[in-house]
């Protein structure tokens, strides 16, 4: 499954052309960001590059952004391979089907159906389907409103062909997203101060190429598809 708010247009109220060709001139910057924090039960978000299919079971609209529960379908080898950590987010992964492997602060762990992996804030981790068939894992994220914005941006970049085959964007794009969502996700790649300096240096070059830390059109993009609520297992939530 990247300090600032520089990703939105600098002038509020101007017409905004979305990815599907619609103009949402009535949406202000705050309205766009507010909508971008919301995920609804039944929505399905697909990352064609990383092989992730996320079905929202408990939406942020039901929890005021405090919690998000998603059933993640992972193809073999698919997942969030890059080690990262969340400064204030607590995640829990329960494997329902298949085999999912994790790195947790450098140690590798493999979970089978029925097993749960707890990931407190600050834990360096990655996860991937290490089996030979599709895996299903239930992900419980708390809090989740800004996390939802990261998912919408990251998955949309992959859908538009702006990532590599694992779902990883370019280094220039990563620099902007890392600064935009520093409160949500941080990469485990070398000393943090070196990362921050590197991203600061890369930022003007990224902006010259028209890149942003967060894209209004992605925050407003509808989910890839949806499923009926009565098909979701919401017991125990």
XYZ file of C-alpha atoms in Angstrom:
237
model
C 0.000 0.000 0.000
C 4.305 9.514 1.433
C 4.882 18.866 6.553
C 2.844 20.936 4.202
C -0.387 21.267 2.329
C 1.118 22.440 -0.943
C -0.738 20.015 -3.174
C -3.918 22.025 -3.670
C -4.308 24.921 -6.117
C -3.111 28.253 -4.802
C -6.345 30.057 -5.647
C -9.673 28.986 -4.218
C -12.852 28.925 -6.257
C -11.378 28.648 -9.762
C -12.796 25.973 -12.079
C -11.209 22.602 -11.524
C -11.007 20.060 -14.320
C -11.179 16.542 -12.947
C -9.791 13.397 -14.506
C -13.132 12.428 -16.015
C -13.584 15.799 -17.713
C -16.043 17.357 -15.253
C -15.564 20.889 -13.916
C -16.244 21.357 -10.230
C -16.095 25.147 -9.997
C -18.215 25.115 -6.830
C -15.702 23.053 -4.846
C -13.298 25.084 -2.727
C -9.896 23.792 -1.609
C -11.243 22.905 1.832
C -14.225 21.098 0.306
C -11.970 19.026 -1.955
C -9.698 18.047 0.926
C -12.675 17.250 3.152
C -14.106 14.929 0.495
C -10.683 13.364 -0.012
C -10.609 12.228 3.610
C -13.799 10.215 3.196
C -14.150 6.580 2.200
C -17.509 4.795 2.257
C -18.304 1.159 3.005
C -18.721 -0.777 -0.224
C -16.258 1.312 -2.212
C -13.479 -0.562 -3.982
C -10.085 1.006 -4.729
C -7.755 -0.772 -7.147
C -4.006 -0.351 -7.574
C -3.204 -2.135 -10.850
C 0.550 -1.812 -10.312
C 0.965 -3.203 -6.792
C -1.787 -5.773 -7.181
C -3.883 -4.402 -4.323
C -7.698 -4.362 -4.372
C -9.091 -2.598 -1.306
C -12.751 -3.089 -0.358
C -13.915 -0.645 2.310
C -15.755 -2.504 5.079
C -15.996 0.331 7.629
C -15.705 3.801 6.140
C -14.207 6.954 7.590
C -17.618 8.598 7.161
C -18.981 6.250 9.850
C -16.154 6.917 12.324
C -15.470 10.642 11.774
C -12.078 9.667 10.370
C -11.019 7.823 13.498
C -11.022 4.352 11.922
C -10.968 2.615 8.545
C -11.398 -1.113 7.972
C -10.505 -2.503 4.566
C -10.402 -5.992 3.093
C -7.243 -6.065 1.003
C -6.968 -8.581 -1.811
C -3.347 -9.165 -2.806
C -2.138 -11.039 -5.859
C 0.995 -13.202 -5.390
C 3.903 -10.858 -4.765
C 1.551 -7.886 -4.377
C 1.499 -5.552 -1.412
C 3.468 -2.658 0.108
C 7.041 -3.782 -0.375
C 8.774 -0.521 0.602
C 9.580 -0.318 4.309
C 7.787 2.573 5.984
C 6.250 3.631 9.272
C 3.369 5.749 10.540
C 4.129 8.359 13.228
C 0.677 8.220 14.856
C -1.322 5.494 13.079
C -1.982 2.075 14.609
C -2.547 -0.722 12.091
C -3.741 -4.272 12.554
C -3.676 -6.941 9.855
C -5.740 -10.126 10.125
C -5.073 -12.726 7.447
C -8.298 -14.303 6.176
C -6.994 -16.241 3.185
C -3.558 -17.095 1.850
C -0.123 -16.311 3.227
C 1.082 -12.787 3.975
C 4.625 -11.933 5.040
C 5.697 -8.868 6.997
C 8.906 -7.156 7.985
C 8.597 -5.625 11.448
C 11.542 -3.488 12.545
C 13.844 -5.710 10.488
C 12.417 -9.079 11.526
C 10.381 -11.125 9.053
C 7.116 -12.771 10.063
C 4.685 -14.845 8.012
C 1.006 -14.953 8.931
C -1.532 -17.614 7.988
C -5.356 -17.475 8.030
C -6.693 -16.557 11.470
C -3.473 -14.879 12.575
C -3.278 -11.168 13.384
C -0.260 -8.878 13.101
C -0.290 -5.735 15.248
C 1.663 -2.700 14.029
C 1.883 0.146 16.585
C 2.888 3.683 15.531
C 6.565 3.986 14.647
C 6.999 0.335 13.617
C 9.083 -0.012 10.439
C 7.176 -2.459 8.281
C 6.251 -3.785 4.873
C 3.913 -6.556 3.756
C 3.332 -8.729 0.712
C 1.554 -11.854 -0.465
C 4.230 -14.519 -0.153
C 1.977 -17.346 -1.315
C 1.134 -18.713 -4.744
C -2.550 -17.662 -4.765
C -4.537 -14.533 -3.944
C -4.426 -13.470 -0.305
C -7.086 -11.651 1.683
C -6.156 -9.575 4.715
C -8.372 -7.320 6.826
C -6.611 -4.037 7.621
C -7.763 -1.912 10.559
C -6.320 1.626 10.496
C -6.677 4.147 13.343
C -6.894 7.133 12.830
C -7.557 7.150 9.114
C -8.775 10.425 7.558
C -5.414 11.614 6.185
C -4.489 7.993 5.500
C -7.443 7.836 3.101
C -5.942 10.761 1.166
C -2.659 8.887 0.768
C -4.482 5.844 -0.610
C -6.517 7.894 -3.075
C -3.425 9.696 -4.396
C -1.242 6.601 -4.561
C -3.786 4.328 -6.205
C -4.799 7.014 -8.712
C -1.187 7.580 -9.744
C -0.901 3.852 -10.434
C -4.173 3.853 -12.374
C -2.825 6.663 -14.565
C 0.419 4.801 -15.255
C 2.546 7.184 -13.175
C 4.273 4.536 -11.050
C 6.575 1.604 -11.690
C 5.343 -1.972 -11.810
C 5.304 -2.212 -7.995
C 3.199 0.938 -7.554
C 6.153 3.150 -6.595
C 6.052 6.714 -8.034
C 9.095 8.582 -9.325
C 11.565 10.036 -6.831
C 10.352 13.556 -7.635
C 6.771 12.535 -6.915
C 7.815 10.761 -3.712
C 9.603 13.923 -2.540
C 6.410 15.981 -2.756
C 4.147 13.326 -1.264
C 6.599 12.639 1.563
C 6.508 16.293 2.568
C 2.748 16.603 2.092
C 1.953 13.507 4.155
C 4.829 13.556 6.646
C 2.266 13.269 9.440
C 0.873 10.064 7.928
C 3.687 7.995 6.442
C 7.495 8.101 6.445
C 9.959 5.977 4.483
C 12.572 3.828 6.171
C 15.407 4.795 3.849
C 18.472 6.179 5.616
C 18.704 8.912 8.295
C 15.576 11.046 8.467
C 17.497 14.346 8.296
C 19.132 13.218 5.050
C 15.724 12.299 3.618
C 14.273 15.668 4.557
C 17.162 17.556 2.953
C 16.935 15.441 -0.192
C 13.184 15.966 -0.525
C 13.649 19.715 0.075
C 16.203 19.918 -2.731
C 14.035 17.886 -5.117
C 10.838 19.865 -4.431
C 11.400 22.800 -6.845
C 12.364 20.428 -9.663
C 9.244 18.364 -9.035
C 7.032 21.454 -9.107
C 8.648 22.603 -12.353
C 7.426 19.343 -13.858
C 3.906 20.095 -12.670
C 3.870 17.502 -9.919
C 2.007 17.970 -6.628
C 2.047 16.436 -3.178
C -1.694 15.826 -3.373
C -3.934 16.043 -6.434
C -7.433 17.549 -6.166
C -8.581 15.472 -9.121
C -7.484 12.299 -7.350
C -9.190 13.230 -4.089
C -12.401 13.814 -6.028
C -12.076 10.723 -8.231
C -14.795 8.135 -7.557
C -13.843 4.690 -6.309
C -12.884 2.153 -8.961
C -16.122 0.249 -8.339
C -18.486 -0.638 -5.517
C -20.077 -3.717 -3.971
C -23.417 -4.074 -2.119
C -23.177 -3.517 1.631
C -24.927 -6.811 2.329
C -21.988 -8.662 0.774
C -19.586 -7.298 3.386
C -18.719 -9.109 6.607
C -19.152 -6.301 9.143
C -19.672 -8.526 12.177
C -17.671 -7.552 15.227
C -16.805 -4.061 14.002
